[in-house]
Short mmCIF file of C-alpha atoms in Angstrom, two decimals:
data_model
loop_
_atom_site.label_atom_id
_atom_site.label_comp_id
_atom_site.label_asym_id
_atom_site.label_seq_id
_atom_site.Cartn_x
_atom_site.Cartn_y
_atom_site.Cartn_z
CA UNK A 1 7.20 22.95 4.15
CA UNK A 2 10.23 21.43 2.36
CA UNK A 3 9.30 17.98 1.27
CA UNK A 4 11.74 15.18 2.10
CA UNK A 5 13.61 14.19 -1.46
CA UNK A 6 15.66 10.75 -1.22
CA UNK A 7 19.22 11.39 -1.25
CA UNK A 8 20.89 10.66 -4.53
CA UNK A 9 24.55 10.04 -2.43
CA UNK A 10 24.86 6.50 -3.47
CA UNK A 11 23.48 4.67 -6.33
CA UNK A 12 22.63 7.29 -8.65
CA UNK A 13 21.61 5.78 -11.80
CA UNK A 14 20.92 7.82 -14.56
CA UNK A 15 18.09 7.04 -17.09
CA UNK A 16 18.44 4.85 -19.53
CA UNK A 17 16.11 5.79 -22.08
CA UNK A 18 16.41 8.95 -24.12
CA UNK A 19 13.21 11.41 -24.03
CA UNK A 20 11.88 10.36 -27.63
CA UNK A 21 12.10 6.53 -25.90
CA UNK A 22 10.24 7.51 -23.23
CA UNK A 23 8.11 8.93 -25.25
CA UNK A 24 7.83 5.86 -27.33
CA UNK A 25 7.24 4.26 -24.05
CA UNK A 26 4.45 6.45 -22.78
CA UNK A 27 2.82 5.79 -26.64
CA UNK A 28 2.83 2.11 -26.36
CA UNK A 29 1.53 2.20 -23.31
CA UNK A 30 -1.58 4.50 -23.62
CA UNK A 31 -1.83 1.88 -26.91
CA UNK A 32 -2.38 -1.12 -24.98
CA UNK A 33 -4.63 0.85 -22.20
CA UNK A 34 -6.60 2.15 -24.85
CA UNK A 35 -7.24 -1.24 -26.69
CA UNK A 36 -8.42 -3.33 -23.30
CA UNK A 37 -9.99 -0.72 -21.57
CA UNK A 38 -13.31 -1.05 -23.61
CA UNK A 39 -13.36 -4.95 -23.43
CA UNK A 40 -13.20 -5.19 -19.39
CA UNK A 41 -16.22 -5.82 -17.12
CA UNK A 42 -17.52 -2.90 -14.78
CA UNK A 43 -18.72 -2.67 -11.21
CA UNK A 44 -19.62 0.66 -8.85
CA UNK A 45 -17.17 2.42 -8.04
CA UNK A 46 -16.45 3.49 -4.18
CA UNK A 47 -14.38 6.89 -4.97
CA UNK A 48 -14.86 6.92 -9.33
CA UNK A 49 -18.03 6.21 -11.22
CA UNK A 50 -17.06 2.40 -11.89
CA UNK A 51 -14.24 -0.33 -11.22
CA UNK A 52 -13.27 -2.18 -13.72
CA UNK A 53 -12.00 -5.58 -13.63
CA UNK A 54 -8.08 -6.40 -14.85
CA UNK A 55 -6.95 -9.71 -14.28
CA UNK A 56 -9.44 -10.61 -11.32
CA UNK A 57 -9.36 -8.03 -9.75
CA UNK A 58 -11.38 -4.25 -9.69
CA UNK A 59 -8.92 -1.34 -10.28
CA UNK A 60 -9.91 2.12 -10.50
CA UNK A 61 -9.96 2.71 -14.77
CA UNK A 62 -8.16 5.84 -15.07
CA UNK A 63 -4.47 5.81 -13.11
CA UNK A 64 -4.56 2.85 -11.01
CA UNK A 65 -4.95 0.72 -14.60
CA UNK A 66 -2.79 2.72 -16.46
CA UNK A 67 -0.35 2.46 -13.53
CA UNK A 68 -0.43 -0.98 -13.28
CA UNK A 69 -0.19 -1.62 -17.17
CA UNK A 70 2.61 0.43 -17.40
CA UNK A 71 5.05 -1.39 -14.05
CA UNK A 72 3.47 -5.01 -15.94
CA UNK A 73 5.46 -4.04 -19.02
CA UNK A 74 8.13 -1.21 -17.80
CA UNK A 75 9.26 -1.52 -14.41
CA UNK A 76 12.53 -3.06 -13.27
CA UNK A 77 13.37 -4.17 -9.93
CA UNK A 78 16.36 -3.75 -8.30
CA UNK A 79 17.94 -7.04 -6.36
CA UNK A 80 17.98 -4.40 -3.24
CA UNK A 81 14.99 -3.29 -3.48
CA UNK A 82 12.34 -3.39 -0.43
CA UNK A 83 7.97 -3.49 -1.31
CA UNK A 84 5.59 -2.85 0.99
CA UNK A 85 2.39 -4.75 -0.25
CA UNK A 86 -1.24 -4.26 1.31
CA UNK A 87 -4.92 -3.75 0.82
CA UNK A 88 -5.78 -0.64 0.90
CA UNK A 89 -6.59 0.79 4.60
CA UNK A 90 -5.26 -2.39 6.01
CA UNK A 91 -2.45 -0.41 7.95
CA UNK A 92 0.17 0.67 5.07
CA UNK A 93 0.89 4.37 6.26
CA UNK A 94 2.04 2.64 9.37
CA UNK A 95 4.11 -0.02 8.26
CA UNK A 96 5.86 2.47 5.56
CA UNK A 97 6.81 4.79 8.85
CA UNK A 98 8.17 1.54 10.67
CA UNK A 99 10.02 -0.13 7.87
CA UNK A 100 11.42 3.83 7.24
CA UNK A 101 12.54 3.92 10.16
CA UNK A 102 13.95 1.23 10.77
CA UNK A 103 15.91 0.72 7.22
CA UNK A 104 17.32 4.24 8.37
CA UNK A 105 18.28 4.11 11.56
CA UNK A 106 21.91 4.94 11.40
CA UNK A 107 21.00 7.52 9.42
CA UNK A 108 18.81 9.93 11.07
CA UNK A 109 18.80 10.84 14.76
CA UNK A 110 15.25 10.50 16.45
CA UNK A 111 15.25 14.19 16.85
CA UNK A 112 15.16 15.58 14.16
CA UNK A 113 13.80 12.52 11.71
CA UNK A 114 11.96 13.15 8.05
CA UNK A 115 9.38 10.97 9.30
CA UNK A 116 8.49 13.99 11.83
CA UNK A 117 8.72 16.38 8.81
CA UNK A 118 7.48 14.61 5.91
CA UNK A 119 4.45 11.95 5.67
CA UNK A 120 4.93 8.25 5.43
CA UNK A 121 4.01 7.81 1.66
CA UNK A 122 7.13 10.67 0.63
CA UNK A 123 9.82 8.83 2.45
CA UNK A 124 8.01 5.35 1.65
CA UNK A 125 6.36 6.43 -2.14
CA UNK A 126 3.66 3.90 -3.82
CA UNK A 127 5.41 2.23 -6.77
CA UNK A 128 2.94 3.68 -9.01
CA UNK A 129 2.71 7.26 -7.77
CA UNK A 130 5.99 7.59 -9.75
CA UNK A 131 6.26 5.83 -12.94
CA UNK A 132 3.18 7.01 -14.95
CA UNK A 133 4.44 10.84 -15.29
CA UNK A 134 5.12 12.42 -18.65
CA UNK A 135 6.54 15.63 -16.85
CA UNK A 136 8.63 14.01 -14.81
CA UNK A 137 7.25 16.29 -12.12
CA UNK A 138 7.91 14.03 -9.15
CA UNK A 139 10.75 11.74 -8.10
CA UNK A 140 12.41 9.94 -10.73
CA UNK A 141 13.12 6.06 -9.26
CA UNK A 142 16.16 5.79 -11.61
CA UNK A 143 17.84 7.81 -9.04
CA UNK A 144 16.33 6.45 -5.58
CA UNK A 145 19.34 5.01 -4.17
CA UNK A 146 19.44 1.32 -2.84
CA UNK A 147 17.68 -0.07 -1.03
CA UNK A 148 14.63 1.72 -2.75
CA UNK A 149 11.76 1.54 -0.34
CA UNK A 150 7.99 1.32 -2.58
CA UNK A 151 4.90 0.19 -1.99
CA UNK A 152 1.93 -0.61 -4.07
CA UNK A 153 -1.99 -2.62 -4.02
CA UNK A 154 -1.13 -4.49 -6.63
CA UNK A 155 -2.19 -8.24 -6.48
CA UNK A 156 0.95 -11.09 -6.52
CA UNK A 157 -0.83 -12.34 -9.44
CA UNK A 158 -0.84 -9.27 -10.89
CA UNK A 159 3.04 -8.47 -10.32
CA UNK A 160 5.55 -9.03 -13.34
CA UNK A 161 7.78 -12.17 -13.52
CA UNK A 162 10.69 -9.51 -12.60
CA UNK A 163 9.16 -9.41 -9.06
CA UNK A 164 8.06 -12.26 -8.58
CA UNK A 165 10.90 -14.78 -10.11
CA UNK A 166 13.77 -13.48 -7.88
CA UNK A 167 14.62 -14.08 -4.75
CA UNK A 168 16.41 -11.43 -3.82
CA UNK A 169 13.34 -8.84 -3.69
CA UNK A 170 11.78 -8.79 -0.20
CA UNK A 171 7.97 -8.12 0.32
CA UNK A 172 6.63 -7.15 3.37
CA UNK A 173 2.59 -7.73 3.27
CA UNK A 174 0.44 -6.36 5.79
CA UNK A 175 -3.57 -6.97 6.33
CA UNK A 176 -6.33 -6.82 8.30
CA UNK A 177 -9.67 -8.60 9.44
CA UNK A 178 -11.68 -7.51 6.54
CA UNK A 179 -14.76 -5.85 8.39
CA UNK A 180 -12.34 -2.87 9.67
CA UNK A 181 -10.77 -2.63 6.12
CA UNK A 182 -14.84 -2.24 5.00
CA UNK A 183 -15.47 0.40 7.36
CA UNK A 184 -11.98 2.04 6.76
CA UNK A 185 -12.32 1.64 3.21
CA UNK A 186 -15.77 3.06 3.30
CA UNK A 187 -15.09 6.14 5.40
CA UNK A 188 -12.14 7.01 3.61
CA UNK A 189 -13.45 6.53 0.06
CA UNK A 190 -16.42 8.89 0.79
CA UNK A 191 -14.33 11.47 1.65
CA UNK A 192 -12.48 11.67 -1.28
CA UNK A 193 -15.65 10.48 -3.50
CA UNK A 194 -16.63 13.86 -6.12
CA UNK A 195 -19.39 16.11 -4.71
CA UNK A 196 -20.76 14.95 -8.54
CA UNK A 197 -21.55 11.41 -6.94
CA UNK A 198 -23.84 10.90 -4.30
CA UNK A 199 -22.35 9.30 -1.36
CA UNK A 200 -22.08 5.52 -1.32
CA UNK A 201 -24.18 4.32 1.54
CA UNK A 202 -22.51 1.55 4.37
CA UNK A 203 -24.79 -0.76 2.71
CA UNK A 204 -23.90 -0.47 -0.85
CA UNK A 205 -20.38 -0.58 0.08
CA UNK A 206 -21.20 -3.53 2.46
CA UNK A 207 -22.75 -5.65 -0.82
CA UNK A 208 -20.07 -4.01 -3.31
CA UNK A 209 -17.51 -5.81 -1.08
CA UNK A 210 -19.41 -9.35 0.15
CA UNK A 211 -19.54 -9.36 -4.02
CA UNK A 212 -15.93 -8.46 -4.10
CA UNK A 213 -15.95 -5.21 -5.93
CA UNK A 214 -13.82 -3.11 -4.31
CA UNK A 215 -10.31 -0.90 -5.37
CA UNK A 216 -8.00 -4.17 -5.65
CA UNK A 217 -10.45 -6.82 -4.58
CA UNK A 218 -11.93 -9.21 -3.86
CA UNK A 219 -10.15 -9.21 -0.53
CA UNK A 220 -9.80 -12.36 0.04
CA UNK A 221 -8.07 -13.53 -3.71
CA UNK A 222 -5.46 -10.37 -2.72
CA UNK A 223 -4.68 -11.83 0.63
CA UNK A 224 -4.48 -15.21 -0.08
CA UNK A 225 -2.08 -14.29 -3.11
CA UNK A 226 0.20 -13.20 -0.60
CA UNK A 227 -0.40 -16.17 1.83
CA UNK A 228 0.12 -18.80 -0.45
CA UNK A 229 3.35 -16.85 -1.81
CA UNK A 230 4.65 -16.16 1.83
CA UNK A 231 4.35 -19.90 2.38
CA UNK A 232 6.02 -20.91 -0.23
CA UNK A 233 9.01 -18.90 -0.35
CA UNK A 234 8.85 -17.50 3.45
CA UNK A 235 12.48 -16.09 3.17
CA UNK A 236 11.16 -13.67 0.45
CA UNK A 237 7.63 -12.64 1.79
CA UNK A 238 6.97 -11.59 5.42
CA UNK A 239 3.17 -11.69 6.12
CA UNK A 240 2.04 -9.78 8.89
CA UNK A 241 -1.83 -9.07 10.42
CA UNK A 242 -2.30 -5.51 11.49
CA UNK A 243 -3.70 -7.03 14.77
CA UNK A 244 -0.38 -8.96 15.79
CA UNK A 245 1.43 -5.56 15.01
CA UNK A 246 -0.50 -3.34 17.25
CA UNK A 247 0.01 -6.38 20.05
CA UNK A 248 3.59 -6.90 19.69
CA UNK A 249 4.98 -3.75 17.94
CA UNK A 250 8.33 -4.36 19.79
CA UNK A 251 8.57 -8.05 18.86
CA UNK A 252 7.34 -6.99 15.29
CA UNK A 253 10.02 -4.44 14.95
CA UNK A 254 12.27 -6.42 15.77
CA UNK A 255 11.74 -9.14 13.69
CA UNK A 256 10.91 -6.39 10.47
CA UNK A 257 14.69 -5.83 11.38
CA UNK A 258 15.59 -9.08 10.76
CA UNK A 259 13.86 -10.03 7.73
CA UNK A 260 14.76 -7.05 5.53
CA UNK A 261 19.11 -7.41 6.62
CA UNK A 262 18.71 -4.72 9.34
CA UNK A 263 19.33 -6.83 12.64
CA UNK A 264 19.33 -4.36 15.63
CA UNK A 265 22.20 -4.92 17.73
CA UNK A 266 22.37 -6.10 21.63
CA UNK A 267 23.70 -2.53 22.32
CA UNK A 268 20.70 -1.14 20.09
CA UNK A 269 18.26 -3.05 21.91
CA UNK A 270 19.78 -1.67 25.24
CA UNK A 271 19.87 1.83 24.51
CA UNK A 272 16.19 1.77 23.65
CA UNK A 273 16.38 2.32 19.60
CA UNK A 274 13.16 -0.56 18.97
CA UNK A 275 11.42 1.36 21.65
CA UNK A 276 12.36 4.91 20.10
CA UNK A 277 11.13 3.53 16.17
CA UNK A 278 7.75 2.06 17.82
CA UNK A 279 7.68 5.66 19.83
CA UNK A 280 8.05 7.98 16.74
CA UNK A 281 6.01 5.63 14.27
CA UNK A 282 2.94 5.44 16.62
CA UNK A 283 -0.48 6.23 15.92
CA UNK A 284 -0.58 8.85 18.38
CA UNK A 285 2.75 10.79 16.82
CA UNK A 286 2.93 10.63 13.76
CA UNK A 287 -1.09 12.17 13.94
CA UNK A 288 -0.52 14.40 15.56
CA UNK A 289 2.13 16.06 13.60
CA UNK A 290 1.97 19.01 11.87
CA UNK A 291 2.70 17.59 8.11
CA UNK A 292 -0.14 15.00 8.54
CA UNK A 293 -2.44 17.30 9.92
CA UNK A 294 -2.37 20.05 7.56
CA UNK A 295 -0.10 19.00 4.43
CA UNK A 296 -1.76 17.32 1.09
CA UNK A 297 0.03 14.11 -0.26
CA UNK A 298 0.23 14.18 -4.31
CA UNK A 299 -0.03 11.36 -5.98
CA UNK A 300 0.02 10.43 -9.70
CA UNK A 301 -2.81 12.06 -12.36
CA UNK A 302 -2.79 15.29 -9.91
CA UNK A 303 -4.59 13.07 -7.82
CA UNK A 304 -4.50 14.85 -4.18
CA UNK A 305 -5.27 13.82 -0.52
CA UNK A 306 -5.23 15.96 2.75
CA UNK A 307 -2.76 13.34 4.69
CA UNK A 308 -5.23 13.69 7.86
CA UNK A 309 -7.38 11.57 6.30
CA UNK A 310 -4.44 8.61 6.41
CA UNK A 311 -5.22 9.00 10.13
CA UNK A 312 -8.56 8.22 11.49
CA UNK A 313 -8.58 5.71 14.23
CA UNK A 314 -5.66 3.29 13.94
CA UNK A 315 -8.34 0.67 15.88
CA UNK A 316 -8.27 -2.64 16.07
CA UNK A 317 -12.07 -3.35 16.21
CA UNK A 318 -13.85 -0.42 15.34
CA UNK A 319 -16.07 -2.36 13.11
CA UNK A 320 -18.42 -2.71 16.05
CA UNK A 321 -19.38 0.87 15.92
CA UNK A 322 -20.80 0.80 12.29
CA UNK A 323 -21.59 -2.85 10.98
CA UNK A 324 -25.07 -4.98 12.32
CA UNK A 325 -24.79 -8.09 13.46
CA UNK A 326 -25.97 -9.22 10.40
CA UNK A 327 -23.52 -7.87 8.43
CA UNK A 328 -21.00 -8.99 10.43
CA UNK A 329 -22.51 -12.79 10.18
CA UNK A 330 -22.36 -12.73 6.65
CA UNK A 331 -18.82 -11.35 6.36
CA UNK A 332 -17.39 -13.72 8.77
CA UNK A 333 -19.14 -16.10 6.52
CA UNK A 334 -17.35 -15.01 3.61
CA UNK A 335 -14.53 -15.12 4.95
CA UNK A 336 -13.90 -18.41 7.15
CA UNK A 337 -15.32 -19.87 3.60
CA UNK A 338 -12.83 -18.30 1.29
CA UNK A 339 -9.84 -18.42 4.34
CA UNK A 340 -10.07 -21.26 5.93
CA UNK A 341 -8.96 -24.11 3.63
CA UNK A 342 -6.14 -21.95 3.45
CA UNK A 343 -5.16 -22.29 6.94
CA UNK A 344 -5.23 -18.39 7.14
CA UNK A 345 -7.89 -16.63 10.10
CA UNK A 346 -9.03 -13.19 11.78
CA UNK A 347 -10.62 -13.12 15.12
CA UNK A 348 -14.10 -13.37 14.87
#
């Protein structure tokens, strides 16, 4: 299969550091990584050994910290530039299709569209699947032209003044009512969890996560980062719920549209395009598909994941199937106590 590369057409910007200063870069950075790495608490881990905790929050040690050390001190934003920001399993392989799709429109006839040839996180990579590489063996972002479409976990609090301070950037945040991002979190970790570690039990990973030791938790500090941002500067960050986009996809699209300088047109609306994008980004199609059936999605570190496993359910609910109602008191709990003075709720 020939994997979707992002055109270099328009914007192509060379790189601005020589090889030795990149290599410079690469030193300083496994400097710093090796100098805090020792000094940070641990926790289980759900897919490694341990978590370790960086700036509040529990990060895989290996690439996600190095990763995130590395776009803290190294990355620069474009004023075009478009991030997807999420939880993990809160609905991001979705959302990347959608906001693809729609940024792209003009560009690609419904036919015969990457999105039906390539997964979600090619044409929409994760900020950090990109930067850490000392081969240079996948895309280089100094050439993604504009508007460069990335995602990432990272925490707002954890993001560098550069993306933060502007306000030209625009986020787009998606989550989800956190006892399906438990269960989907769960499920997926397990499967990608080394046959050298026993599997981690619903009920470990049900008190790992109450306690808030999870890949980029606790959940509720990450969403509320967002939250309080999105209020604040609303023209900057859109904050969606997974729940309102499976209920209104149309409406949703349409306002994604809007938000991120892509407006669809009365004639667009007419000839069906929002239905077409919600058509070819659905749960349904894109799982269906041969490249997220049977393809493998590389990430950074050689890190590799059969992209089937992106697609499980695509639910809205499917907590009830796995958690007691115990469980389920105590994380409603949790969270109308961490949420609600926030003004912020999931259906109970």
């Amino acid at each position: 299969m020939a994997t979707f590369q992002p055109s270099l057409e328009c914007d192509n910007i060379s790189n601005t550091h020589s090889e030795q200063t990149d290599s410079d870069l690469i030193q300083k950075a496994d400097e710093r990584y090796r100098e805090t790495l020792p000094n940070l608490p641990k926790g289980k881990g759900w897919m490694t050994q341990h978590l370790v905790q960086y700036q509040g929050f529990w990060v895989n040690p290996d690439a996600a910290l190095k990763n995130l050390m590395w776009i803290q001190d190294h990355f620069k934003p474009r004023p075009t530039d478009i991030f997807l920001a999420s939880f993990p399993k809160s609905g991001t392989t979705w959302l990347k299709a959608l906001i693809f799709a729609i940024v792209n429109r003009t560009r690609y006839g419904f036919a015969d569209h990457p999105l039906l040839t390539t997964g979600p996180h090619d044409c929409f990579p994760f900020l950090y699947a990109h930067l850490y590489e000392k081969d240079r063996s996948r895309f280089d972002l100094d050439g993604f032209p504009s508007p460069r479409l990335l995602s990432s976990h990272i925490p707002y609090t954890s993001l560098p003044n550069s993306m933060t301070d502007s306000q030209s950037y625009r986020f787009i945040y998606i989550c989800r009512d956190p006892k399906d991002v438990l269960v989907s979190t769960w499920l997926f970790m397990n499967k990608l969890r080394p046959k050298e570690l026993a599997p981690l039990s619903l009920e470990e990973a049900f008190e790992l996560f109450c306690q808030g030791i999870s890949p980029y938790g606790p959940f509720w500090d990450h969403v509320l980062g967002y939250w309080i941002a999105s209020l604040e500067t609303p023209e900057k960050i859109l904050f969606l719920k997974y729940e309102e986009l499976k209920k209104e996809s149309f409406v949703i699209v349409k306002s994604l549209g809007e938000f991120l300088g892509y407006p669809f047109s009365l004639e667009e609306e007419s000839k069906g395009v929002v239905e077409e994008i919600v058509k070819l980004c659905s749960f349904e199609k894109l799982s269906n598909l041969e490249v997220n059936r049977t393809s493998v999605q590389k990430f950074s570190k050689g890190a590799r994941v059969d992209n089937r496993h992106f697609f499980r359910e695509g639910k809205v609910g499917d907590w009830k199937n796995y958690l007691t109602a115990e469980m389920v008191q105590r994380l409603d709990e949790i969270t109308y106590h961490n949420l609600l003075p926030s003004g912020l709720l999931f259906p109970t």
